[in-house]
């Protein structure tokens, strides 16, 4: 078997074009969704990510604002910026790019963001709502994007055994909660595996849908899969590759070549989950703007 490739890149482009229409209509009604991104320090990867997020936001017609602060910014200064954005009626979504410099307590900053503007979905109020099965909260972009990608590619999780490898607060945990949710995109039977799982292959072989979010290349190989499984690879890892211009390439957590021989469908890296995450940031911002309007 050779798996169908689920192109997150194409599905995300479709979502962006739908959002562009939506935003156009909202603007005619006098509502322009506003996204503010806050970047602290000079981490090159963070600069690239924030740049892409702002470009996406402008492309779909948002008002987008980027606030860039120096590496030596202290916690109080950043808290002040967040509070200013909380109070600004033109800002519907706030994204504080992680990681933050070591002198700043990330959880204090994330908790300072107004939960209604928390388009990353990392605020404890939003995570709590997700855990409680309450649909009013914002949902973290990566798991939300994965559900959307599965639905749009014809792989509804309902009634399936979804296995999630990884239990981080930004991916694995909310992913499991979304799969568990009653309603569209949920209603799966869910298993979560992590670094202390005794026999990972025995767990992954039970999956109808397998989501891998670990951060280590080759964590899942083809021999750990049952034929026909749908594989979603969240991992983004740099591996050395002297044949490329940059000297490295990006790979996921799943060994793509062996997995594609066994799976019925698989997401590539790059071009799979990443673009969906970015598209969901836009959707979360539109949702926040609509909720604000009431
Ligand atoms: N494409 C995107 O949009 C996107 C978004 C977010 C993240 N990512 C990527 O996804 C990956 C995971 O990110 P994250 O933030 O969730 O990472 P993380 O916070 O480091 O969490 C990794 C998880 O994997 C588990 N784990 C580690 N080694 C394992 C093993 N050998 N077997 C089973 N589980 C193992 C850890 O278990 P313990 O809890 O026991 O330590 C942990 O729960 C990274 O490559 C990241 O770059 C991509």
mmCIF file of C-alpha atoms and ligand atoms in Angstrom:
data_model
loop_
_atom_site.group_PDB
_atom_site.id
_atom_site.type_symbol
_atom_site.label_atom_id
_atom_site.label_comp_id
_atom_site.label_asym_id
_atom_site.label_seq_id
_atom_site.Cartn_x
_atom_site.Cartn_y
_atom_site.Cartn_z
ATOM 1 C CA UNK A 1 0.000 0.000 0.000
ATOM 2 C CA UNK A 2 1.204 3.521 -0.667
ATOM 3 C CA UNK A 3 -0.531 6.117 1.439
ATOM 4 C CA UNK A 4 -2.501 9.075 0.154
ATOM 5 C CA UNK A 5 -0.725 12.299 1.080
ATOM 6 C CA UNK A 6 -2.889 14.690 3.087
ATOM 7 C CA UNK A 7 -1.696 18.119 1.986
ATOM 8 C CA UNK A 8 -2.055 20.556 4.854
ATOM 9 C CA UNK A 9 -0.629 23.177 2.539
ATOM 10 C CA UNK A 10 -3.537 22.827 0.100
ATOM 11 C CA UNK A 11 -6.217 22.574 2.781
ATOM 12 C CA UNK A 12 -4.784 25.625 4.563
ATOM 13 C CA UNK A 13 -4.851 27.610 1.302
ATOM 14 C CA UNK A 14 -8.526 26.663 0.939
ATOM 15 C CA UNK A 15 -9.236 27.857 4.489
ATOM 16 C CA UNK A 16 -7.385 31.133 3.937
ATOM 17 C CA UNK A 17 -9.389 31.819 0.822
ATOM 18 C CA UNK A 18 -12.658 31.127 2.718
ATOM 19 C CA UNK A 19 -11.485 33.440 5.489
ATOM 20 C CA UNK A 20 -10.615 36.173 3.003
ATOM 21 C CA UNK A 21 -14.237 36.169 1.813
ATOM 22 C CA UNK A 22 -15.494 36.096 5.378
ATOM 23 C CA UNK A 23 -13.286 39.012 6.431
ATOM 24 C CA UNK A 24 -14.389 41.015 3.407
ATOM 25 C CA UNK A 25 -18.013 40.588 4.460
ATOM 26 C CA UNK A 26 -17.213 41.444 8.083
ATOM 27 C CA UNK A 27 -15.400 44.601 7.032
ATOM 28 C CA UNK A 28 -18.477 45.701 5.108
ATOM 29 C CA UNK A 29 -20.359 45.312 8.389
ATOM 30 C CA UNK A 30 -17.736 47.488 10.092
ATOM 31 C CA UNK A 31 -15.739 44.749 11.820
ATOM 32 C CA UNK A 32 -12.056 44.320 10.927
ATOM 33 C CA UNK A 33 -10.429 41.433 12.826
ATOM 34 C CA UNK A 34 -7.233 42.622 14.517
ATOM 35 C CA UNK A 35 -4.277 40.413 15.429
ATOM 36 C CA UNK A 36 -1.342 41.592 17.546
ATOM 37 C CA UNK A 37 1.820 39.528 17.753
ATOM 38 C CA UNK A 38 4.427 40.111 20.433
ATOM 39 C CA UNK A 39 7.986 39.007 19.830
ATOM 40 C CA UNK A 40 10.651 39.251 22.520
ATOM 41 C CA UNK A 41 14.316 38.741 21.718
ATOM 42 C CA UNK A 42 16.238 37.791 18.619
ATOM 43 C CA UNK A 43 15.569 34.071 18.161
ATOM 44 C CA UNK A 44 15.800 33.689 14.343
ATOM 45 C CA UNK A 45 13.141 30.944 14.131
ATOM 46 C CA UNK A 46 10.690 33.055 16.176
ATOM 47 C CA UNK A 47 11.258 36.020 13.853
ATOM 48 C CA UNK A 48 10.458 33.822 10.851
ATOM 49 C CA UNK A 49 7.311 32.380 12.496
ATOM 50 C CA UNK A 50 5.975 35.771 13.581
ATOM 51 C CA UNK A 51 6.731 37.245 10.158
ATOM 52 C CA UNK A 52 4.717 34.465 8.498
ATOM 53 C CA UNK A 53 1.808 34.896 10.903
ATOM 54 C CA UNK A 54 1.615 38.624 10.213
ATOM 55 C CA UNK A 55 1.850 38.085 6.486
ATOM 56 C CA UNK A 56 -1.019 35.545 6.641
ATOM 57 C CA UNK A 57 -3.065 37.987 8.707
ATOM 58 C CA UNK A 58 -2.604 40.824 6.234
ATOM 59 C CA UNK A 59 -3.329 38.528 3.298
ATOM 60 C CA UNK A 60 -6.774 37.609 4.615
ATOM 61 C CA UNK A 61 -7.506 41.264 5.358
ATOM 62 C CA UNK A 62 -6.877 41.590 9.094
ATOM 63 C CA UNK A 63 -5.452 44.601 10.821
ATOM 64 C CA UNK A 64 -2.132 43.160 11.937
ATOM 65 C CA UNK A 65 0.321 44.641 14.383
ATOM 66 C CA UNK A 66 3.718 43.322 15.423
ATOM 67 C CA UNK A 67 5.354 44.452 18.652
ATOM 68 C CA UNK A 68 9.035 43.598 18.863
ATOM 69 C CA UNK A 69 10.878 43.923 22.167
ATOM 70 C CA UNK A 70 14.563 43.506 23.019
ATOM 71 C CA UNK A 71 16.146 40.404 24.557
ATOM 72 C CA UNK A 72 16.626 42.228 27.884
ATOM 73 C CA UNK A 73 12.917 43.085 28.269
ATOM 74 C CA UNK A 74 11.748 42.354 31.801
ATOM 75 C CA UNK A 75 8.545 40.682 32.890
ATOM 76 C CA UNK A 76 6.813 43.873 34.065
ATOM 77 C CA UNK A 77 7.476 45.609 30.773
ATOM 78 C CA UNK A 78 6.018 42.680 28.826
ATOM 79 C CA UNK A 79 3.042 42.480 31.203
ATOM 80 C CA UNK A 80 2.421 46.160 30.494
ATOM 81 C CA UNK A 81 2.389 45.503 26.741
ATOM 82 C CA UNK A 82 -0.045 42.601 27.151
ATOM 83 C CA UNK A 83 -2.341 44.676 29.365
ATOM 84 C CA UNK A 84 -2.307 47.467 26.794
ATOM 85 C CA UNK A 85 -3.359 45.009 24.079
ATOM 86 C CA UNK A 86 -6.044 43.529 26.362
ATOM 87 C CA UNK A 87 -7.551 47.000 26.673
ATOM 88 C CA UNK A 88 -7.310 47.895 22.965
ATOM 89 C CA UNK A 89 -10.717 47.444 21.267
ATOM 90 C CA UNK A 90 -9.123 47.104 17.824
ATOM 91 C CA UNK A 91 -7.148 44.040 18.896
ATOM 92 C CA UNK A 92 -9.213 40.832 18.926
ATOM 93 C CA UNK A 93 -6.367 38.341 19.073
ATOM 94 C CA UNK A 94 -3.041 38.441 20.960
ATOM 95 C CA UNK A 95 -0.211 36.060 20.289
ATOM 96 C CA UNK A 96 2.918 36.102 22.436
ATOM 97 C CA UNK A 97 5.542 34.139 20.536
ATOM 98 C CA UNK A 98 7.269 31.458 22.611
ATOM 99 C CA UNK A 99 9.893 30.797 23.824
ATOM 100 C CA UNK A 100 10.420 33.912 25.948
ATOM 101 C CA UNK A 101 13.858 34.903 27.336
ATOM 102 C CA UNK A 102 14.784 33.140 30.604
ATOM 103 C CA UNK A 103 14.183 36.195 32.855
ATOM 104 C CA UNK A 104 10.463 36.056 31.978
ATOM 105 C CA UNK A 105 8.041 33.559 33.497
ATOM 106 C CA UNK A 106 6.072 32.286 30.472
ATOM 107 C CA UNK A 107 3.091 31.116 32.454
ATOM 108 C CA UNK A 108 2.684 34.546 34.085
ATOM 109 C CA UNK A 109 2.569 36.173 30.659
ATOM 110 C CA UNK A 110 0.216 33.623 29.119
ATOM 111 C CA UNK A 111 -2.118 33.978 32.096
ATOM 112 C CA UNK A 112 -2.108 37.764 31.695
ATOM 113 C CA UNK A 113 -3.605 37.564 28.184
ATOM 114 C CA UNK A 114 -7.362 38.176 28.207
ATOM 115 C CA UNK A 115 -8.803 34.647 27.625
ATOM 116 C CA UNK A 116 -11.191 36.134 25.029
ATOM 117 C CA UNK A 117 -8.166 37.363 23.013
ATOM 118 C CA UNK A 118 -6.048 34.274 23.617
ATOM 119 C CA UNK A 119 -5.953 33.047 20.000
ATOM 120 C CA UNK A 120 -3.226 30.525 20.841
ATOM 121 C CA UNK A 121 -5.615 28.837 23.284
ATOM 122 C CA UNK A 122 -2.905 28.459 25.950
ATOM 123 C CA UNK A 123 -4.655 30.343 28.775
ATOM 124 C CA UNK A 124 -5.723 28.035 31.651
ATOM 125 C CA UNK A 125 -9.320 29.264 31.243
ATOM 126 C CA UNK A 126 -9.375 28.099 27.624
ATOM 127 C CA UNK A 127 -7.595 24.827 28.365
ATOM 128 C CA UNK A 128 -10.027 24.288 31.252
ATOM 129 C CA UNK A 129 -13.000 24.852 28.968
ATOM 130 C CA UNK A 130 -11.607 22.359 26.499
ATOM 131 C CA UNK A 131 -11.134 19.822 29.295
ATOM 132 C CA UNK A 132 -14.697 20.454 30.477
ATOM 133 C CA UNK A 133 -16.123 19.962 26.982
ATOM 134 C CA UNK A 134 -17.265 23.598 26.932
ATOM 135 C CA UNK A 135 -17.185 24.921 23.344
ATOM 136 C CA UNK A 136 -16.923 28.596 24.292
ATOM 137 C CA UNK A 137 -13.134 28.622 24.700
ATOM 138 C CA UNK A 138 -10.339 29.142 22.200
ATOM 139 C CA UNK A 139 -8.678 25.892 21.098
ATOM 140 C CA UNK A 140 -4.896 25.625 20.516
ATOM 141 C CA UNK A 141 -4.141 26.030 16.810
ATOM 142 C CA UNK A 142 -2.182 22.841 16.108
ATOM 143 C CA UNK A 143 -4.750 20.320 17.376
ATOM 144 C CA UNK A 144 -7.598 22.373 15.933
ATOM 145 C CA UNK A 145 -5.837 22.344 12.573
ATOM 146 C CA UNK A 146 -5.344 18.581 12.754
ATOM 147 C CA UNK A 147 -9.053 17.955 13.330
ATOM 148 C CA UNK A 148 -9.928 20.278 10.449
ATOM 149 C CA UNK A 149 -7.436 18.541 8.175
ATOM 150 C CA UNK A 150 -8.815 15.098 9.081
ATOM 151 C CA UNK A 151 -12.415 16.169 8.460
ATOM 152 C CA UNK A 152 -11.626 17.848 5.154
ATOM 153 C CA UNK A 153 -9.680 14.838 3.899
ATOM 154 C CA UNK A 154 -12.510 12.432 4.742
ATOM 155 C CA UNK A 155 -11.141 10.950 7.971
ATOM 156 C CA UNK A 156 -13.778 11.749 10.582
ATOM 157 C CA UNK A 157 -12.463 10.625 13.995
ATOM 158 C CA UNK A 158 -15.930 9.578 15.226
ATOM 159 C CA UNK A 159 -15.925 5.982 16.439
ATOM 160 C CA UNK A 160 -12.236 5.542 15.602
ATOM 161 C CA UNK A 161 -9.397 4.682 17.947
ATOM 162 C CA UNK A 162 -7.225 7.812 17.997
ATOM 163 C CA UNK A 163 -3.777 7.356 19.504
ATOM 164 C CA UNK A 164 -1.830 10.499 20.411
ATOM 165 C CA UNK A 165 1.914 10.197 21.072
ATOM 166 C CA UNK A 166 3.023 13.151 23.229
ATOM 167 C CA UNK A 167 1.273 14.927 26.097
ATOM 168 C CA UNK A 168 2.470 18.531 25.853
ATOM 169 C CA UNK A 169 0.100 21.346 26.777
ATOM 170 C CA UNK A 170 0.241 22.822 23.281
ATOM 171 C CA UNK A 171 -0.230 19.689 21.196
ATOM 172 C CA UNK A 172 -0.709 16.218 22.717
ATOM 173 C CA UNK A 173 -2.998 17.016 25.636
ATOM 174 C CA UNK A 174 -5.416 19.363 23.818
ATOM 175 C CA UNK A 175 -5.358 16.964 20.840
ATOM 176 C CA UNK A 176 -6.605 14.130 23.063
ATOM 177 C CA UNK A 177 -9.289 16.409 24.542
ATOM 178 C CA UNK A 178 -10.509 17.475 21.077
ATOM 179 C CA UNK A 179 -10.762 13.872 19.923
ATOM 180 C CA UNK A 180 -12.767 13.125 23.066
ATOM 181 C CA UNK A 181 -15.141 16.030 22.612
ATOM 182 C CA UNK A 182 -18.776 15.282 21.860
ATOM 183 C CA UNK A 183 -19.568 16.613 18.420
ATOM 184 C CA UNK A 184 -18.017 17.051 14.984
ATOM 185 C CA UNK A 185 -14.336 16.153 14.873
ATOM 186 C CA UNK A 186 -14.555 14.348 18.221
ATOM 187 C CA UNK A 187 -16.293 11.201 19.499
ATOM 188 C CA UNK A 188 -13.149 9.102 19.111
ATOM 189 C CA UNK A 189 -11.829 6.531 21.563
ATOM 190 C CA UNK A 190 -8.573 8.033 22.750
ATOM 191 C CA UNK A 191 -5.243 6.708 24.004
ATOM 192 C CA UNK A 192 -2.315 8.978 24.915
ATOM 193 C CA UNK A 193 1.263 7.683 24.908
ATOM 194 C CA UNK A 194 4.393 9.467 26.167
ATOM 195 C CA UNK A 195 8.019 8.890 27.114
ATOM 196 C CA UNK A 196 7.095 6.525 29.934
ATOM 197 C CA UNK A 197 4.822 4.341 27.813
ATOM 198 C CA UNK A 198 6.192 0.825 28.235
ATOM 199 C CA UNK A 199 5.655 -0.587 24.743
ATOM 200 C CA UNK A 200 5.002 2.242 22.298
ATOM 201 C CA UNK A 201 4.673 -0.013 19.247
ATOM 202 C CA UNK A 202 1.953 -2.086 20.937
ATOM 203 C CA UNK A 203 -0.015 1.144 21.473
ATOM 204 C CA UNK A 204 0.579 2.702 18.046
ATOM 205 C CA UNK A 205 -0.521 -0.551 16.352
ATOM 206 C CA UNK A 206 -3.977 -0.094 17.890
ATOM 207 C CA UNK A 207 -4.521 3.230 16.139
ATOM 208 C CA UNK A 208 -6.996 3.971 13.370
ATOM 209 C CA UNK A 209 -5.735 7.560 13.562
ATOM 210 C CA UNK A 210 -2.237 8.190 14.910
ATOM 211 C CA UNK A 211 -1.003 11.671 15.854
ATOM 212 C CA UNK A 212 2.689 11.899 16.712
ATOM 213 C CA UNK A 213 3.966 15.016 18.531
ATOM 214 C CA UNK A 214 7.287 14.165 20.154
ATOM 215 C CA UNK A 215 10.096 16.211 18.599
ATOM 216 C CA UNK A 216 12.362 13.293 17.697
ATOM 217 C CA UNK A 217 12.862 11.977 14.151
ATOM 218 C CA UNK A 218 12.076 8.300 13.584
ATOM 219 C CA UNK A 219 9.981 7.905 16.752
ATOM 220 C CA UNK A 220 7.405 5.957 14.746
ATOM 221 C CA UNK A 221 8.410 3.607 11.928
ATOM 222 C CA UNK A 222 6.326 1.558 9.491
ATOM 223 C CA UNK A 223 6.651 -1.634 11.528
ATOM 224 C CA UNK A 224 4.854 0.123 14.429
ATOM 225 C CA UNK A 225 1.702 0.622 12.341
ATOM 226 C CA UNK A 226 -1.273 -1.489 11.366
ATOM 227 C CA UNK A 227 -2.174 -1.385 7.670
ATOM 228 C CA UNK A 228 -4.695 1.316 6.831
ATOM 229 C CA UNK A 229 -3.925 3.695 9.709
ATOM 230 C CA UNK A 230 -4.139 7.456 9.101
ATOM 231 C CA UNK A 231 -0.911 9.098 10.312
ATOM 232 C CA UNK A 232 -0.582 12.758 11.331
ATOM 233 C CA UNK A 233 3.021 13.816 11.875
ATOM 234 C CA UNK A 234 3.331 16.959 14.006
ATOM 235 C CA UNK A 235 7.083 16.884 14.553
ATOM 236 C CA UNK A 236 9.387 19.446 13.000
ATOM 237 C CA UNK A 237 13.034 18.437 13.301
ATOM 238 C CA UNK A 238 16.144 19.679 11.542
ATOM 239 C CA UNK A 239 18.472 16.981 10.280
ATOM 240 C CA UNK A 240 21.838 17.637 8.666
ATOM 241 C CA UNK A 241 21.825 17.364 4.901
ATOM 242 C CA UNK A 242 24.953 18.619 3.146
ATOM 243 C CA UNK A 243 23.193 18.181 -0.224
ATOM 244 C CA UNK A 244 20.838 21.069 0.506
ATOM 245 C CA UNK A 245 21.655 24.763 0.259
ATOM 246 C CA UNK A 246 20.995 25.361 3.959
ATOM 247 C CA UNK A 247 22.870 22.247 5.050
ATOM 248 C CA UNK A 248 19.784 20.763 6.711
ATOM 249 C CA UNK A 249 16.250 19.656 5.945
ATOM 250 C CA UNK A 250 13.085 19.368 7.985
ATOM 251 C CA UNK A 251 11.651 15.982 8.904
ATOM 252 C CA UNK A 252 8.815 14.879 11.161
ATOM 253 C CA UNK A 253 8.703 12.396 14.018
ATOM 254 C CA UNK A 254 7.507 9.607 11.736
ATOM 255 C CA UNK A 255 9.780 7.761 9.341
ATOM 256 C CA UNK A 256 7.875 8.837 6.231
ATOM 257 C CA UNK A 257 9.197 6.256 3.767
ATOM 258 C CA UNK A 258 8.432 3.173 5.851
ATOM 259 C CA UNK A 259 5.156 4.584 7.228
ATOM 260 C CA UNK A 260 3.724 5.441 3.821
ATOM 261 C CA UNK A 261 4.002 1.766 2.806
ATOM 262 C CA UNK A 262 1.607 0.761 5.589
ATOM 263 C CA UNK A 263 -0.672 3.756 6.220
ATOM 264 C CA UNK A 264 -3.725 4.582 4.115
ATOM 265 C CA UNK A 265 -3.041 8.327 4.479
ATOM 266 C CA UNK A 266 -0.220 10.407 5.921
ATOM 267 C CA UNK A 267 0.672 14.073 6.394
ATOM 268 C CA UNK A 268 4.052 15.222 5.035
ATOM 269 C CA UNK A 269 6.663 17.378 6.785
ATOM 270 C CA UNK A 270 6.887 20.113 5.695
ATOM 271 C CA UNK A 271 3.501 20.904 4.144
ATOM 272 C CA UNK A 272 1.285 19.023 6.593
ATOM 273 C CA UNK A 273 0.406 20.213 10.086
ATOM 274 C CA UNK A 274 2.460 23.454 9.985
ATOM 275 C CA UNK A 275 0.314 25.356 7.460
ATOM 276 C CA UNK A 276 -2.849 24.177 9.245
ATOM 277 C CA UNK A 277 -1.582 25.609 12.535
ATOM 278 C CA UNK A 278 -1.121 28.992 10.874
ATOM 279 C CA UNK A 279 -4.560 28.848 9.254
ATOM 280 C CA UNK A 280 -6.188 28.111 12.614
ATOM 281 C CA UNK A 281 -4.577 31.171 14.158
ATOM 282 C CA UNK A 282 -6.496 33.207 11.589
ATOM 283 C CA UNK A 283 -9.713 31.351 12.270
ATOM 284 C CA UNK A 284 -9.328 31.756 16.038
ATOM 285 C CA UNK A 285 -8.891 35.503 15.490
ATOM 286 C CA UNK A 286 -12.064 35.735 13.406
ATOM 287 C CA UNK A 287 -13.901 33.737 16.100
ATOM 288 C CA UNK A 288 -12.567 36.123 18.760
ATOM 289 C CA UNK A 289 -13.694 39.161 16.735
ATOM 290 C CA UNK A 290 -17.179 37.676 16.283
ATOM 291 C CA UNK A 291 -17.458 36.756 19.948
ATOM 292 C CA UNK A 292 -16.445 40.292 20.869
ATOM 293 C CA UNK A 293 -19.166 41.727 18.645
ATOM 294 C CA UNK A 294 -21.617 39.392 20.388
HETATM 295 N N1 LIG B 1 3.828 21.855 12.883
HETATM 296 C C1 LIG B 1 3.392 22.580 13.896
HETATM 297 O O1 LIG B 1 2.573 23.475 13.733
HETATM 298 C C2 LIG B 1 3.888 22.286 15.261
HETATM 299 C C3 LIG B 1 3.297 22.899 16.369
HETATM 300 C C4 LIG B 1 3.774 22.561 17.644
HETATM 301 C C5 LIG B 1 4.806 21.647 17.778
HETATM 302 N N2 LIG B 1 5.378 21.111 16.663
HETATM 303 C C6 LIG B 1 6.454 20.114 16.753
HETATM 304 O O2 LIG B 1 5.914 18.942 17.356
HETATM 305 C C7 LIG B 1 6.894 18.296 18.148
HETATM 306 C C8 LIG B 1 6.360 18.145 19.569
HETATM 307 O O3 LIG B 1 6.152 19.428 20.116
HETATM 308 P P1 LIG B 1 5.702 19.635 21.633
HETATM 309 O O4 LIG B 1 5.718 21.074 21.916
HETATM 310 O O5 LIG B 1 4.452 18.847 21.873
HETATM 311 O O6 LIG B 1 6.958 18.927 22.369
HETATM 312 P P2 LIG B 1 7.248 18.683 23.906
HETATM 313 O O7 LIG B 1 6.604 19.697 24.753
HETATM 314 O O8 LIG B 1 8.730 18.469 23.991
HETATM 315 O O9 LIG B 1 6.526 17.278 24.195
HETATM 316 C C9 LIG B 1 6.996 16.089 23.624
HETATM 317 C C10 LIG B 1 6.167 14.929 24.121
HETATM 318 O O10 LIG B 1 6.699 13.737 23.548
HETATM 319 C C11 LIG B 1 6.879 12.766 24.549
HETATM 320 N N3 LIG B 1 7.999 11.885 24.219
HETATM 321 C C12 LIG B 1 9.323 12.192 24.217
HETATM 322 N N4 LIG B 1 10.043 11.120 23.841
HETATM 323 C C13 LIG B 1 9.155 10.132 23.608
HETATM 324 C C14 LIG B 1 9.292 8.792 23.201
HETATM 325 N N5 LIG B 1 10.491 8.238 22.952
HETATM 326 N N6 LIG B 1 8.176 8.042 23.062
HETATM 327 C C15 LIG B 1 6.963 8.572 23.309
HETATM 328 N N7 LIG B 1 6.770 9.836 23.693
HETATM 329 C C16 LIG B 1 7.862 10.610 23.841
HETATM 330 C C17 LIG B 1 7.128 13.529 25.813
HETATM 331 O O11 LIG B 1 6.762 12.719 26.903
HETATM 332 P P3 LIG B 1 6.877 13.212 28.449
HETATM 333 O O12 LIG B 1 5.677 14.076 28.657
HETATM 334 O O13 LIG B 1 6.826 11.954 29.204
HETATM 335 O O14 LIG B 1 8.175 13.960 28.556
HETATM 336 C C18 LIG B 1 6.209 14.733 25.631
HETATM 337 O O15 LIG B 1 4.914 14.480 26.110
HETATM 338 C C19 LIG B 1 8.146 19.164 18.010
HETATM 339 O O16 LIG B 1 8.940 18.655 16.945
HETATM 340 C C20 LIG B 1 7.617 20.532 17.618
HETATM 341 O O17 LIG B 1 8.547 21.288 16.890
HETATM 342 C C21 LIG B 1 4.934 21.398 15.422
#
